[in-house]
Short mmCIF file of C-alpha atoms and ligand atoms in Angstrom, two decimals:
data_model
loop_
_atom_site.label_atom_id
_atom_site.label_comp_id
_atom_site.label_asym_id
_atom_site.label_seq_id
_atom_site.Cartn_x
_atom_site.Cartn_y
_atom_site.Cartn_z
CA MET X 12 -43.08 15.93 -48.66
CA PRO X 13 -39.56 17.02 -49.75
CA MET X 14 -36.98 17.49 -47.02
CA LYS X 15 -36.48 21.14 -46.03
CA THR X 16 -32.80 21.88 -45.56
CA LEU X 17 -30.88 25.09 -44.89
CA LEU X 18 -27.14 25.76 -44.85
CA VAL X 19 -25.68 28.39 -42.52
CA LEU X 20 -22.25 29.40 -43.79
CA TYR X 21 -19.48 31.80 -42.77
CA SER X 22 -16.66 31.77 -45.33
CA TYR X 23 -14.35 34.68 -46.02
CA HIS X 24 -10.64 33.77 -46.26
CA HIS X 25 -10.66 32.26 -49.78
CA LYS X 26 -14.34 31.16 -49.91
CA ASN X 27 -13.05 27.61 -49.45
CA THR X 28 -15.96 26.54 -47.26
CA GLU X 29 -18.35 28.26 -49.65
CA ALA X 30 -17.26 25.82 -52.37
CA VAL X 31 -18.07 22.92 -50.04
CA ALA X 32 -21.40 24.49 -49.07
CA ARG X 33 -22.33 24.86 -52.75
CA ALA X 34 -21.66 21.16 -53.32
CA PHE X 35 -23.99 20.24 -50.42
CA ALA X 36 -26.56 22.86 -51.50
CA GLN X 37 -26.74 21.55 -55.06
CA ILE X 38 -27.55 18.00 -53.95
CA LEU X 39 -29.82 18.92 -51.03
CA GLY X 40 -31.61 21.76 -52.85
CA ALA X 41 -30.81 23.97 -49.89
CA PRO X 42 -30.44 27.74 -49.70
CA ILE X 43 -27.26 29.14 -48.13
CA VAL X 44 -27.50 31.94 -45.58
CA THR X 45 -24.99 33.67 -43.33
CA PRO X 46 -25.20 33.61 -39.51
CA GLN X 47 -26.19 37.30 -39.71
CA GLU X 48 -29.05 36.62 -42.14
CA VAL X 49 -30.53 33.53 -40.58
CA ASN X 50 -33.91 33.78 -38.97
CA PRO X 51 -34.48 31.42 -36.01
CA ALA X 52 -38.05 30.78 -37.19
CA GLU X 53 -36.67 29.63 -40.55
CA LEU X 54 -34.41 27.17 -38.75
CA ALA X 55 -37.29 25.83 -36.70
CA ALA X 56 -39.15 24.95 -39.92
CA CYS X 57 -36.23 22.88 -41.30
CA ASP X 58 -35.81 19.12 -41.22
CA LEU X 59 -32.04 19.45 -41.46
CA VAL X 60 -29.62 22.35 -40.96
CA GLY X 61 -25.96 22.36 -42.05
CA PHE X 62 -23.57 24.65 -40.17
CA GLY X 63 -20.15 25.37 -41.71
CA SER X 64 -17.17 27.73 -41.81
CA GLY X 65 -13.40 27.84 -41.98
CA ILE X 66 -11.39 27.09 -38.86
CA ASP X 67 -9.65 29.72 -36.71
CA SER X 68 -7.68 28.72 -33.60
CA GLY X 69 -8.94 25.14 -33.83
CA ARG X 70 -12.66 26.00 -33.91
CA HIS X 71 -15.28 27.31 -36.34
CA TYR X 72 -15.22 31.04 -37.03
CA ALA X 73 -16.54 33.22 -34.21
CA PRO X 74 -19.72 34.49 -35.99
CA LEU X 75 -20.95 30.90 -36.44
CA LEU X 76 -20.17 29.99 -32.83
CA ALA X 77 -21.95 33.18 -31.71
CA LEU X 78 -25.01 32.17 -33.75
CA ALA X 79 -25.05 28.76 -32.03
CA ASP X 80 -25.10 30.62 -28.70
CA ARG X 81 -28.08 32.71 -29.87
CA LEU X 82 -30.17 29.83 -31.19
CA PRO X 83 -33.30 28.88 -29.34
CA THR X 84 -33.50 25.41 -27.84
CA VAL X 85 -35.05 22.88 -30.22
CA SER X 86 -36.36 19.40 -29.79
CA ALA X 87 -35.29 16.51 -32.04
CA LYS X 88 -33.81 18.69 -34.81
CA LYS X 89 -31.13 17.25 -37.04
CA ALA X 90 -27.97 19.10 -38.04
CA PHE X 91 -24.69 18.44 -39.77
CA ILE X 92 -21.39 20.26 -39.44
CA PHE X 93 -18.82 21.06 -42.11
CA SER X 94 -15.55 22.96 -42.34
CA THR X 95 -12.39 23.56 -44.30
CA CYS X 96 -9.13 24.06 -42.46
CA GLY X 97 -5.65 25.23 -43.33
CA ALA X 98 -3.52 22.58 -41.66
CA PRO X 99 -1.25 20.61 -44.04
CA ALA X 100 -3.49 18.18 -45.96
CA PHE X 101 -1.75 15.04 -44.64
CA GLY X 102 -2.76 16.12 -41.10
CA VAL X 103 -6.44 16.68 -41.92
CA THR X 104 -7.56 13.31 -40.60
CA ARG X 105 -11.05 12.40 -39.44
CA SER X 106 -10.02 12.85 -35.81
CA PHE X 107 -8.44 16.28 -36.55
CA ILE X 108 -11.66 17.40 -38.26
CA LEU X 109 -13.81 16.17 -35.38
CA LYS X 110 -11.55 17.96 -32.89
CA ASN X 111 -11.93 21.23 -34.84
CA HIS X 112 -15.70 20.70 -34.75
CA SER X 113 -15.92 20.10 -30.98
CA ALA X 114 -16.80 23.65 -29.91
CA LEU X 115 -19.63 24.02 -32.45
CA ARG X 116 -20.84 20.45 -31.91
CA GLU X 117 -21.11 20.96 -28.15
CA LYS X 118 -23.00 24.23 -28.56
CA LEU X 119 -25.48 22.70 -31.04
CA GLN X 120 -26.00 19.62 -28.93
CA ALA X 121 -26.63 21.84 -25.90
CA LYS X 122 -29.41 23.51 -27.94
CA GLY X 123 -31.04 20.15 -28.67
CA TYR X 124 -29.63 19.36 -32.14
CA THR X 125 -28.72 15.80 -33.07
CA ILE X 126 -25.58 15.84 -35.22
CA VAL X 127 -26.11 13.40 -38.07
CA ASP X 128 -22.89 13.95 -40.05
CA GLU X 129 -19.63 15.87 -40.05
CA PHE X 130 -17.56 16.76 -43.12
CA GLY X 131 -14.20 18.46 -43.42
CA CYS X 132 -11.40 18.90 -45.92
CA PRO X 133 -8.25 21.02 -46.41
CA GLY X 134 -8.60 24.60 -47.63
CA TRP X 135 -6.11 27.04 -49.10
CA ASN X 136 -4.54 28.96 -46.24
CA THR X 137 -2.56 32.17 -46.67
CA ASN X 138 -2.92 33.35 -43.09
CA LYS X 139 -0.05 35.44 -41.69
CA LEU X 140 3.43 34.57 -43.05
CA LEU X 141 2.07 31.75 -45.22
CA ARG X 142 1.03 34.32 -47.81
CA PHE X 143 4.68 35.02 -48.64
CA PHE X 144 5.16 31.40 -49.69
CA GLY X 145 1.97 30.89 -51.72
CA GLY X 146 0.14 29.44 -48.73
CA LEU X 147 -0.69 25.89 -47.75
CA ASN X 148 -3.12 23.61 -49.61
CA ARG X 149 -3.28 25.75 -52.74
CA GLY X 150 -6.08 24.43 -54.98
CA ARG X 151 -8.03 22.91 -52.08
CA PRO X 152 -10.84 22.12 -51.86
CA ASN X 153 -10.18 20.33 -55.14
CA ALA X 154 -12.51 18.31 -57.37
CA GLU X 155 -12.02 15.21 -55.23
CA ASP X 156 -12.90 17.11 -52.02
CA LEU X 157 -16.05 18.49 -53.66
CA GLN X 158 -16.97 15.04 -54.95
CA ARG X 159 -16.70 13.72 -51.38
CA ALA X 160 -18.94 16.56 -50.21
CA GLU X 161 -21.52 15.66 -52.86
CA ASP X 162 -21.33 12.00 -51.85
CA SER X 163 -21.90 12.96 -48.20
CA ALA X 164 -24.90 15.05 -49.24
CA ARG X 165 -26.40 12.16 -51.23
CA ASN X 166 -25.83 9.83 -48.29
CA LEU X 167 -27.51 12.29 -45.92
CA GLU X 168 -30.45 12.72 -48.26
CA ALA X 169 -30.92 8.96 -48.54
CA ARG X 170 -30.78 8.44 -44.79
CA MET X 171 -33.06 11.39 -43.99
CA GLY X 172 -35.63 10.08 -46.43
CA ASP X 173 -35.59 6.60 -44.94
CA PRO X 174 -36.84 6.48 -41.36
CA GLY X 175 -35.71 2.86 -41.18
CA GLN X 176 -32.10 3.97 -41.20
CA SER X 177 -30.74 4.77 -37.81
CA LEU X 178 -29.48 8.25 -36.99
CA PRO X 179 -27.20 9.71 -35.79
CA LEU X 180 -24.32 8.42 -37.83
CA ASP X 181 -21.19 6.92 -36.48
CA VAL X 182 -18.88 9.89 -37.06
CA THR X 183 -15.74 8.25 -35.77
CA ASN X 184 -14.56 6.63 -39.02
C1 FMN I 202 -7.26 34.25 -39.01
C2 FMN I 202 -7.15 32.81 -39.47
C3 FMN I 202 -6.91 31.81 -38.53
C4 FMN I 202 -6.80 30.46 -38.94
N1 FMN I 202 -6.62 29.47 -38.00
C5 FMN I 202 -6.56 28.19 -38.39
C6 FMN I 202 -6.42 27.14 -37.44
O1 FMN I 202 -6.37 27.34 -36.23
N2 FMN I 202 -6.33 25.86 -37.91
C7 FMN I 202 -6.41 25.55 -39.23
O2 FMN I 202 -6.32 24.37 -39.59
N3 FMN I 202 -6.57 26.53 -40.17
C8 FMN I 202 -6.65 27.82 -39.78
N4 FMN I 202 -6.84 28.81 -40.72
C9 FMN I 202 -7.00 28.45 -42.13
C10 FMN I 202 -8.47 28.44 -42.58
O3 FMN I 202 -9.28 27.69 -41.67
C11 FMN I 202 -8.59 27.80 -43.96
O4 FMN I 202 -7.81 28.52 -44.87
C12 FMN I 202 -10.04 27.74 -44.42
O5 FMN I 202 -10.12 26.89 -45.54
C13 FMN I 202 -10.59 29.09 -44.79
O6 FMN I 202 -11.95 28.94 -45.08
P1 FMN I 202 -12.80 30.08 -45.83
O7 FMN I 202 -12.09 30.39 -47.13
O8 FMN I 202 -14.13 29.43 -46.04
O9 FMN I 202 -12.89 31.25 -44.91
C14 FMN I 202 -6.92 30.14 -40.33
C15 FMN I 202 -7.14 31.17 -41.27
C16 FMN I 202 -7.25 32.49 -40.86
C17 FMN I 202 -7.52 33.57 -41.89
#
C-alpha cells in the first residue's frame, strides 16, 4: 500500500518555506494544508506528517505551534520537521536549525510523534529594517536548497518503505 503523507505548512513572509514544502510534496505525493485547514482525523490516517514554517523569534511560527498544542495524542506516528530561517546563510548550521526546531519538536514528541527527520535552509528575510537593504539571503531557498529538500524526501520515502531500516534518524549530523 502506498505511504500516506501530509504536509502542514504555514508560510507567509516570502513563501520561502512553501517552496521547500513543494519540493517535499512532489517527491512524497503529499497534499499541503495549513494549520487552520488540517483535520485531526486526516492526520490520524497518515503514515507520515511533515510540519513546517518560517522561523520567528527562534521558533516555528505561532499558528503551527498552536496546532501542535491542539493535536490529539497519537501512538507510534512518524513526523518530520522543516523550516526556512532568515539568519545569515553561513550561520544556518545543522545545530542552529535543530535549535530553531526545539519548541515544535518538543510539542510533537509530547503528543506521541516520533521525529524521523529535520530539514532547514536559509530563506529571504526582509523583516524590519532589513527591507531597506534588500534583505538577507535574497534568492534563498535556491536550486541547491530545493535539491537537498528533494534528496531528503527521497531518503525519507526509502526508509519509510523499508521496515528493516531503523527509525528515527540520527538528526545530529
Ligand atoms: C516577524 C518575523 C520574525 C522573524 N524572526 C526570525 C528569527 O527569529 N530568526 C530567523 O532566523 N529568522 C527570522 N525571520 C525570517 C524568516 O524566518 C525567514 O525569512 C523565513 O524564510 C520566512 O519564511 P516564509 O516565507 O515561509 O514565511 C523572521 C521573519 C519575520 C517576518
